[in-house]
JSON list of C-alpha atoms in Angstrom, two decimals:
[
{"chain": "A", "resi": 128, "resn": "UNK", "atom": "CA", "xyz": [0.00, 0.00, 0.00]},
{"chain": "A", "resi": 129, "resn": "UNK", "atom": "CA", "xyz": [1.61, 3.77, -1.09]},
{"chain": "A", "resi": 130, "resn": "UNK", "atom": "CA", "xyz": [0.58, 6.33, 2.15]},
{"chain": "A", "resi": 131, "resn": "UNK", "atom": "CA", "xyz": [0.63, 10.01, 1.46]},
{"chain": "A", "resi": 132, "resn": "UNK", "atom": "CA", "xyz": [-0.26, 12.82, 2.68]},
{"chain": "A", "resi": 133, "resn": "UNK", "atom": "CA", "xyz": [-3.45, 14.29, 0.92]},
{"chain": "A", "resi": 134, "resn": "UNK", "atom": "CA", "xyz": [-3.22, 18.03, -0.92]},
{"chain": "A", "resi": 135, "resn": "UNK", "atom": "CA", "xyz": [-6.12, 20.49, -0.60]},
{"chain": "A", "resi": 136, "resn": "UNK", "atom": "CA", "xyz": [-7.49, 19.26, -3.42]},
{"chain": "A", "resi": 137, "resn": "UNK", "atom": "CA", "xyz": [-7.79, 16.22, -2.96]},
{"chain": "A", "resi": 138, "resn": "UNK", "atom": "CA", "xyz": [-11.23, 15.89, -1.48]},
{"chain": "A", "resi": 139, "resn": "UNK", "atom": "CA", "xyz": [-13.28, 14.69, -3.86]},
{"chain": "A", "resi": 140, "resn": "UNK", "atom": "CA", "xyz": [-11.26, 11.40, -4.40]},
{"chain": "A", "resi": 141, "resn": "UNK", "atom": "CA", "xyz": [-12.18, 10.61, -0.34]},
{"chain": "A", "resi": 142, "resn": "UNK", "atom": "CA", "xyz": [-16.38, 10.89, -0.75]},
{"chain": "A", "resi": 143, "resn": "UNK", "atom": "CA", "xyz": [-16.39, 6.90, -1.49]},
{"chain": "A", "resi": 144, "resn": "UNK", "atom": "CA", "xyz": [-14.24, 5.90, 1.48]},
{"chain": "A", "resi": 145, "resn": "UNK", "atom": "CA", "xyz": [-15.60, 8.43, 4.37]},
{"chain": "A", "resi": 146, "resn": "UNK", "atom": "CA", "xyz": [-18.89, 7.36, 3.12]},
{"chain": "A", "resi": 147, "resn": "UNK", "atom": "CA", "xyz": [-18.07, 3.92, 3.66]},
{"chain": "A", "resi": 148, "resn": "UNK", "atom": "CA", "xyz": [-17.07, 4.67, 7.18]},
{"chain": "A", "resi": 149, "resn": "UNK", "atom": "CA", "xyz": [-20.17, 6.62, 8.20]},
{"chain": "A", "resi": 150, "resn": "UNK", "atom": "CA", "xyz": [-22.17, 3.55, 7.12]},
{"chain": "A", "resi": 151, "resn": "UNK", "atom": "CA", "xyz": [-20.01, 1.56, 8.90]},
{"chain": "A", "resi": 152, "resn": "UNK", "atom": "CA", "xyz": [-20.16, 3.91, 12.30]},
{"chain": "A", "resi": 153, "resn": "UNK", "atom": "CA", "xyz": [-23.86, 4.76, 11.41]},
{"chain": "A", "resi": 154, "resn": "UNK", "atom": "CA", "xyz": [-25.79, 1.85, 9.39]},
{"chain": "A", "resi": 155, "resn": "UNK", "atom": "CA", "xyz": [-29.28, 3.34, 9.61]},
{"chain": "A", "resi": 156, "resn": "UNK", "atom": "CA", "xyz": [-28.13, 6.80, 8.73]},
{"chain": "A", "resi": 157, "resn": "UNK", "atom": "CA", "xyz": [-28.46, 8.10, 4.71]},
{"chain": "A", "resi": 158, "resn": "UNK", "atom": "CA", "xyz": [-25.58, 9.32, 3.57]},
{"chain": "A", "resi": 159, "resn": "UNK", "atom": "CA", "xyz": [-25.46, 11.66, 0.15]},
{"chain": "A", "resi": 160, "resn": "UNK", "atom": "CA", "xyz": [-22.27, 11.75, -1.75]},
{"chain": "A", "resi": 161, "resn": "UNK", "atom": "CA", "xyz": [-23.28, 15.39, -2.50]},
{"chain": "A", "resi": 162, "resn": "UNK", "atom": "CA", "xyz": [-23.59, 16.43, 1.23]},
{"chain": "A", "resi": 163, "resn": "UNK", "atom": "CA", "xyz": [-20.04, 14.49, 1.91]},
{"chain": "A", "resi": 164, "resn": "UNK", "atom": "CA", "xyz": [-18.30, 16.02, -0.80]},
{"chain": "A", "resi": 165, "resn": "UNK", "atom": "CA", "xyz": [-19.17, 19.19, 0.41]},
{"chain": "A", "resi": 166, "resn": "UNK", "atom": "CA", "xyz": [-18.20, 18.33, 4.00]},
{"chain": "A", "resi": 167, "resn": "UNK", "atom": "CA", "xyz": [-14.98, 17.21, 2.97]},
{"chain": "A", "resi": 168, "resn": "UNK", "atom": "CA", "xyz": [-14.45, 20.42, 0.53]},
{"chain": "A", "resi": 169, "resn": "UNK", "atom": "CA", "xyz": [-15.66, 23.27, 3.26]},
{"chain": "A", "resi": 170, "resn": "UNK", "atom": "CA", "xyz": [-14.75, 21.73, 7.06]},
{"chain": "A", "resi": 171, "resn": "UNK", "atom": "CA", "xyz": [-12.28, 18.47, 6.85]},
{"chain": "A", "resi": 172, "resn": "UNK", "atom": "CA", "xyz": [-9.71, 19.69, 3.86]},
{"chain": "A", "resi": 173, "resn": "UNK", "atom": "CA", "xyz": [-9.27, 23.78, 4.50]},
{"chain": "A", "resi": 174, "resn": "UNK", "atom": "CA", "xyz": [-5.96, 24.49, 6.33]},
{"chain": "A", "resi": 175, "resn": "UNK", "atom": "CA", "xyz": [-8.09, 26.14, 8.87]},
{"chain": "A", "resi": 176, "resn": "UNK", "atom": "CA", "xyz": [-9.10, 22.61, 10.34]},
{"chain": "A", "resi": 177, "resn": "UNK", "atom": "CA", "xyz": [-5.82, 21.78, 11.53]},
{"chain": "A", "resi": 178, "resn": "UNK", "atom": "CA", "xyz": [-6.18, 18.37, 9.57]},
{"chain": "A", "resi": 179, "resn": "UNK", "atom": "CA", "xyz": [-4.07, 16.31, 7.49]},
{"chain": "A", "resi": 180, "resn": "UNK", "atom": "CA", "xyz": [-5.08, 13.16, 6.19]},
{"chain": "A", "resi": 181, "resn": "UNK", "atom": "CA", "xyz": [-3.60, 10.08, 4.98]},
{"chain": "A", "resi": 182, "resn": "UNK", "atom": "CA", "xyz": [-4.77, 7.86, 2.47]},
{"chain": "A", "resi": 183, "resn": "UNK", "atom": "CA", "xyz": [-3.86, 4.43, 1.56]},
{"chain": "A", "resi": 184, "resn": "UNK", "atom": "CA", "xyz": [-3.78, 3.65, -2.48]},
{"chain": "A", "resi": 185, "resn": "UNK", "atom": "CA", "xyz": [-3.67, -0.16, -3.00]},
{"chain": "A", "resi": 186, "resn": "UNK", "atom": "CA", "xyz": [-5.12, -1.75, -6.78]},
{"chain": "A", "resi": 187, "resn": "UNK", "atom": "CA", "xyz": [-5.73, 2.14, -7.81]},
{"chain": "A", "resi": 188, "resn": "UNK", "atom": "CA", "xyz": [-7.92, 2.80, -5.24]},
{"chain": "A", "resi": 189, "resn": "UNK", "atom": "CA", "xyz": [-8.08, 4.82, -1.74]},
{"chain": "A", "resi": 190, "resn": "UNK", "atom": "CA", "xyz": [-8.05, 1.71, 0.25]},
{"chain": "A", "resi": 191, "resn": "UNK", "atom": "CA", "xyz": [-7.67, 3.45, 3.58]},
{"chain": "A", "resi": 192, "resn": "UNK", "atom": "CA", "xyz": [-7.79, 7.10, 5.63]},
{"chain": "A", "resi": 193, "resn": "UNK", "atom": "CA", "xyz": [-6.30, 8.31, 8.66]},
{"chain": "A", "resi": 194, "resn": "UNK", "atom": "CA", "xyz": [-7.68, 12.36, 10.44]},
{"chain": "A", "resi": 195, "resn": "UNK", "atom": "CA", "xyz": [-5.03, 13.42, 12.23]},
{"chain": "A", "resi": 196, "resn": "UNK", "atom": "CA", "xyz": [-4.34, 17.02, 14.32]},
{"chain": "A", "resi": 197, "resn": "UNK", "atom": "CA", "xyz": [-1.72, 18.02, 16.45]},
{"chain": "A", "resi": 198, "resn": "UNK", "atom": "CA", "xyz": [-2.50, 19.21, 19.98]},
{"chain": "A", "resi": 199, "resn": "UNK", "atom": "CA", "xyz": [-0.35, 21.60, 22.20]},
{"chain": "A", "resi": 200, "resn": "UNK", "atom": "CA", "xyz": [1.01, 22.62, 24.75]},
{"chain": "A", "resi": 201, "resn": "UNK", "atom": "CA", "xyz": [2.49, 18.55, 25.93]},
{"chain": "A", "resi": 202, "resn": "UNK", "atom": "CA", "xyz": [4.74, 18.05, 28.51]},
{"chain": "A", "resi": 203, "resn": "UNK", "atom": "CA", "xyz": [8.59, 18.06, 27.44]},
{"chain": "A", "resi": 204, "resn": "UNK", "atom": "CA", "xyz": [8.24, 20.87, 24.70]},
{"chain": "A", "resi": 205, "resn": "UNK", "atom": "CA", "xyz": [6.68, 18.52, 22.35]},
{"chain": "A", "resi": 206, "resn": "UNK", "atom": "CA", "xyz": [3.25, 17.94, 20.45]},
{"chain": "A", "resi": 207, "resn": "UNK", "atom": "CA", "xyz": [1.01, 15.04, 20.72]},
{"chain": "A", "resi": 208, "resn": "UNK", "atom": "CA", "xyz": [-0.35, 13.56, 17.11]},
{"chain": "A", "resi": 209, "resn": "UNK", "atom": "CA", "xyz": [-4.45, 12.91, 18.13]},
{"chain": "A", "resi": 210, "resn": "UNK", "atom": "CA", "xyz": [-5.91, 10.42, 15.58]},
{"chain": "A", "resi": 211, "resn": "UNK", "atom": "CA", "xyz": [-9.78, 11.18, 15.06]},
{"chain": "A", "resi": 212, "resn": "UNK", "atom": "CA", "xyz": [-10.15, 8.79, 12.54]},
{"chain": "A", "resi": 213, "resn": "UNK", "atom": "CA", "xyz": [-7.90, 5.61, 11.31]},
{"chain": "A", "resi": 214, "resn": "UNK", "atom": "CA", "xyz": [-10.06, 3.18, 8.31]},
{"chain": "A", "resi": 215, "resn": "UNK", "atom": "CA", "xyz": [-9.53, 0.48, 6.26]},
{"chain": "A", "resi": 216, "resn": "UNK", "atom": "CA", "xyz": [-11.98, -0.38, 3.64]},
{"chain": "A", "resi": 217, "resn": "UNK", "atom": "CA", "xyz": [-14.11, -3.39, 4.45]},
{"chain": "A", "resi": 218, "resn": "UNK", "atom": "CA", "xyz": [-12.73, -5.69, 1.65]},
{"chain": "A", "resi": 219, "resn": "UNK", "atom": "CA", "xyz": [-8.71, -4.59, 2.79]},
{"chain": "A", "resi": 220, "resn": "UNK", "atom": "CA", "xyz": [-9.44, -5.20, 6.18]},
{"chain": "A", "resi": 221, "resn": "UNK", "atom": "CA", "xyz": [-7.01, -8.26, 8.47]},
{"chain": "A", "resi": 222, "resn": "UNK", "atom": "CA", "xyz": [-4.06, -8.03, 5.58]},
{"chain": "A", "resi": 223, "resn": "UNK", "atom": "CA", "xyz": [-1.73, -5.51, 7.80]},
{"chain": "A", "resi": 224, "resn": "UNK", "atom": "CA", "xyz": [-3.04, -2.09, 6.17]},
{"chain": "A", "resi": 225, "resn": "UNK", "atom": "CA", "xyz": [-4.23, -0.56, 9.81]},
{"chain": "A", "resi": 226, "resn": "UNK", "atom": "CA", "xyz": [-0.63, -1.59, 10.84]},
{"chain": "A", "resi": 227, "resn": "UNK", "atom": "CA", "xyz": [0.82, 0.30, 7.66]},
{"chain": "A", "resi": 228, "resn": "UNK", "atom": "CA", "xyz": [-1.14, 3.21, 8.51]},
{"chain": "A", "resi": 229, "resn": "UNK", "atom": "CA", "xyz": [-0.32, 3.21, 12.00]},
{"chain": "A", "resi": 230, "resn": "UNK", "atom": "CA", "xyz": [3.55, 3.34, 10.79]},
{"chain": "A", "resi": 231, "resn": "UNK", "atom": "CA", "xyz": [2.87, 5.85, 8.95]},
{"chain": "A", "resi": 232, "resn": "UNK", "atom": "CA", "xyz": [1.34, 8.23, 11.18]},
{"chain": "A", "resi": 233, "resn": "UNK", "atom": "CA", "xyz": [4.11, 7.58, 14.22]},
{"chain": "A", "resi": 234, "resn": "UNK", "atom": "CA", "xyz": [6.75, 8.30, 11.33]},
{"chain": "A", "resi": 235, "resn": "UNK", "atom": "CA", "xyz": [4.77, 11.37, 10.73]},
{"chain": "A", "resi": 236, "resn": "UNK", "atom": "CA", "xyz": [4.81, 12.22, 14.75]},
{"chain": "A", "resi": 237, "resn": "UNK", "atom": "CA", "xyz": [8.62, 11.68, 15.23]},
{"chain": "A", "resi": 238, "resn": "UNK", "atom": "CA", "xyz": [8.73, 14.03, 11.90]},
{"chain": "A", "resi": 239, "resn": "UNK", "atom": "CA", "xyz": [6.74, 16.83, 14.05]},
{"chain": "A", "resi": 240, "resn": "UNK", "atom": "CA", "xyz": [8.24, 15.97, 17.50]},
{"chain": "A", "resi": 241, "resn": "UNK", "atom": "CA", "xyz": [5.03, 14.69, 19.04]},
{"chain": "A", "resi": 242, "resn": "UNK", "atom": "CA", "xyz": [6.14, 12.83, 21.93]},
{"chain": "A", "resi": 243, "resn": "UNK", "atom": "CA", "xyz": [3.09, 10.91, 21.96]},
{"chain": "A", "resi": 244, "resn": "UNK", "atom": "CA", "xyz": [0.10, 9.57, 19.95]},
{"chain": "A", "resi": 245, "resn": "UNK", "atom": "CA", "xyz": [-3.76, 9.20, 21.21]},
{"chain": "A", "resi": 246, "resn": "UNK", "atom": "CA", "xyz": [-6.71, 7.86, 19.98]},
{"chain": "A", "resi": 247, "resn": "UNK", "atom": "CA", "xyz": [-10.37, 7.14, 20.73]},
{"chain": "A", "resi": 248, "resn": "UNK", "atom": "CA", "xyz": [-11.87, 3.68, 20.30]},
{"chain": "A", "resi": 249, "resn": "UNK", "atom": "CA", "xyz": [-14.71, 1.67, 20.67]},
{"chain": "A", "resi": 250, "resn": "UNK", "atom": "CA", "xyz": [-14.43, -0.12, 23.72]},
{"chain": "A", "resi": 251, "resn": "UNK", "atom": "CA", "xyz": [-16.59, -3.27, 22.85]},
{"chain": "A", "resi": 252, "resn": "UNK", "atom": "CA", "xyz": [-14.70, -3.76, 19.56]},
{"chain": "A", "resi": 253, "resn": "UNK", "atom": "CA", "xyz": [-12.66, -6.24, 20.14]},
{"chain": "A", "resi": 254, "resn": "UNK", "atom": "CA", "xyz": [-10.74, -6.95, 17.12]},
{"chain": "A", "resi": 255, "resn": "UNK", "atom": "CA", "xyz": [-10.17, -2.64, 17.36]},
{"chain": "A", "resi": 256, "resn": "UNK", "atom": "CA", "xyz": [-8.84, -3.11, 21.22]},
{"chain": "A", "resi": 257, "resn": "UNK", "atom": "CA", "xyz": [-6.34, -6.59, 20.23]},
{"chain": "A", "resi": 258, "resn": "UNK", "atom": "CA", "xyz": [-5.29, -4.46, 17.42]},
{"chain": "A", "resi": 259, "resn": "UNK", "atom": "CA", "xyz": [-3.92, -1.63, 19.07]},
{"chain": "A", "resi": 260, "resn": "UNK", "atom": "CA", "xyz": [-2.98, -3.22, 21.94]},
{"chain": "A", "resi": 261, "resn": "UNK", "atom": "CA", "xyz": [-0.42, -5.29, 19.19]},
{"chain": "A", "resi": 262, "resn": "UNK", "atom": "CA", "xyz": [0.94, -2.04, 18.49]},
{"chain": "A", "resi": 263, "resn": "UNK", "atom": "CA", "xyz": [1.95, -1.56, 22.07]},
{"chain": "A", "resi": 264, "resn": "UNK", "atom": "CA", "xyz": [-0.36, 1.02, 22.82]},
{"chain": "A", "resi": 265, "resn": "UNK", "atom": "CA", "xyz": [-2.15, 1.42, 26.70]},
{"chain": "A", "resi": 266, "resn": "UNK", "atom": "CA", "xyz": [-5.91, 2.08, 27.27]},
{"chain": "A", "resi": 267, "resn": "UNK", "atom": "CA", "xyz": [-5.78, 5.41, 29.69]},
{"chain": "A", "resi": 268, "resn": "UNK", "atom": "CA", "xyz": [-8.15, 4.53, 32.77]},
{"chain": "A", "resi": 269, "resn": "UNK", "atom": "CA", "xyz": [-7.07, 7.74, 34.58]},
{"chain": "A", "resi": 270, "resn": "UNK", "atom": "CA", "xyz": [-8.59, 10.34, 32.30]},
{"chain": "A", "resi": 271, "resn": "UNK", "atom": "CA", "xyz": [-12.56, 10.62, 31.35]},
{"chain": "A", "resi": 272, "resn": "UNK", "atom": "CA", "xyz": [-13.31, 11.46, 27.92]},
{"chain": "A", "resi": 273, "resn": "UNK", "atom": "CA", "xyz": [-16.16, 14.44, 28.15]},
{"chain": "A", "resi": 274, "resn": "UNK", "atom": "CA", "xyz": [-18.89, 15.80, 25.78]},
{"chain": "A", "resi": 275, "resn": "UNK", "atom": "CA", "xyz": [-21.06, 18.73, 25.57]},
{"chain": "A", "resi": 276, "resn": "UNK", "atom": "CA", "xyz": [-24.13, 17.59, 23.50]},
{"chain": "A", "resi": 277, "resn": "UNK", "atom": "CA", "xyz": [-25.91, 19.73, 21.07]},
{"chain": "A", "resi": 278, "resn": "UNK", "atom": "CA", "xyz": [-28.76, 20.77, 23.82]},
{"chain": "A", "resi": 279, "resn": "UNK", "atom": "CA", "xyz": [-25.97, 21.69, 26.61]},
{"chain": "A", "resi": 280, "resn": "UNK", "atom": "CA", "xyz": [-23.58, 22.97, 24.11]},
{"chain": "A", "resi": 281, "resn": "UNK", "atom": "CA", "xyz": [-26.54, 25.47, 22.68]},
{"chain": "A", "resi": 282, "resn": "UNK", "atom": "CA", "xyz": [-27.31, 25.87, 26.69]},
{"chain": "A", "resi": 283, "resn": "UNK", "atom": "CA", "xyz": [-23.35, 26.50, 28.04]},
{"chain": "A", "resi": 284, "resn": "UNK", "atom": "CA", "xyz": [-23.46, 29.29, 24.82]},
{"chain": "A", "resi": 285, "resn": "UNK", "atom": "CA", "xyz": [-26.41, 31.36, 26.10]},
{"chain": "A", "resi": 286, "resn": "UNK", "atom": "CA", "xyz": [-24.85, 30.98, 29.32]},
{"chain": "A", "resi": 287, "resn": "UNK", "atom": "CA", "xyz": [-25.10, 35.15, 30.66]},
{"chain": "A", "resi": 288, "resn": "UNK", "atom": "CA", "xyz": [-21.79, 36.70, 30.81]},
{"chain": "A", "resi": 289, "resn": "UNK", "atom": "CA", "xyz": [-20.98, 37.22, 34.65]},
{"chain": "A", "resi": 290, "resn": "UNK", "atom": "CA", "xyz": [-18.00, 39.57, 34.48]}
]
């Protein structure tokens, strides 16, 4: 599989494959190629997002994505790469691609002197948690993850200034 980097104008050749993955992550949900292209044009692919994405080519196809950002400040002067999304198309999946990938993007940290690389998973996927633990990596049970909903994310907005 040939990993690069994606340009800014590369987003209509990644409708197919983050389509794929919303059906995957969301099976009843309807998803338009017209309303993903434009997603991928206006919020994932402008510099502004603080994305870069990866894509896998294998048979002349994108076989496989990675979202990654980098967060600061980190401890020892350093970055952390955060991974919001890592997938492999159905078809490609168990034949060592998500380990390619995963090479790829800690090459790409040690590149921009992240010191570290974190992810999000699915806890009851089980192939997802033997994967990654294969690659070494540690489920954190000392931080929560938190999220704001639409309601209390609309409600903490309104929220009167005090000062």
């Amino acid at each position: 599989m040939n990993i690069t980097q994606c340009g800014p104008d590369e987003w209509a050749d990644l409708v197919d494959i983050f389509s794929e993955m919303e059906r995957y992550h969301h099976p009843q949900a309807i998803i338009a190629a017209e309303q993903m292209a434009k997603y991928l044009k206006n919020r994932v692919f402008p510099a502004h997002s603080g994305t870069e994405i990866y894509k896998g080519m294998r048979d002349g196809r994108i076989v496989a994505f990675a979202c990654v950002t980098i967060l600061y400040p980190v401890p020892r002067y350093s970055g952390q790469m955060f991974i919001k999304e890592l997938f492999v198309s159905e078809q490609y999946r168990r034949k060592g691609l998500g380990h390619q990938m995963m090479a790829f993007i800690a090459q790409r940290a040690q590149e921009k002197s992240c010191s570290q690389i974190d992810w999000l998973s699915v806890r009851e996927d089980s192939a997802a948690q033997g994967f990654y633990a294969s690659l070494g990596a540690k489920v954190v049970e000392e931080v929560n993850y938190h999220r704001l909903d639409q309601h209390f994310l609309t409600q903490l907005a309104n929220y009167p200034d005090q000062a």
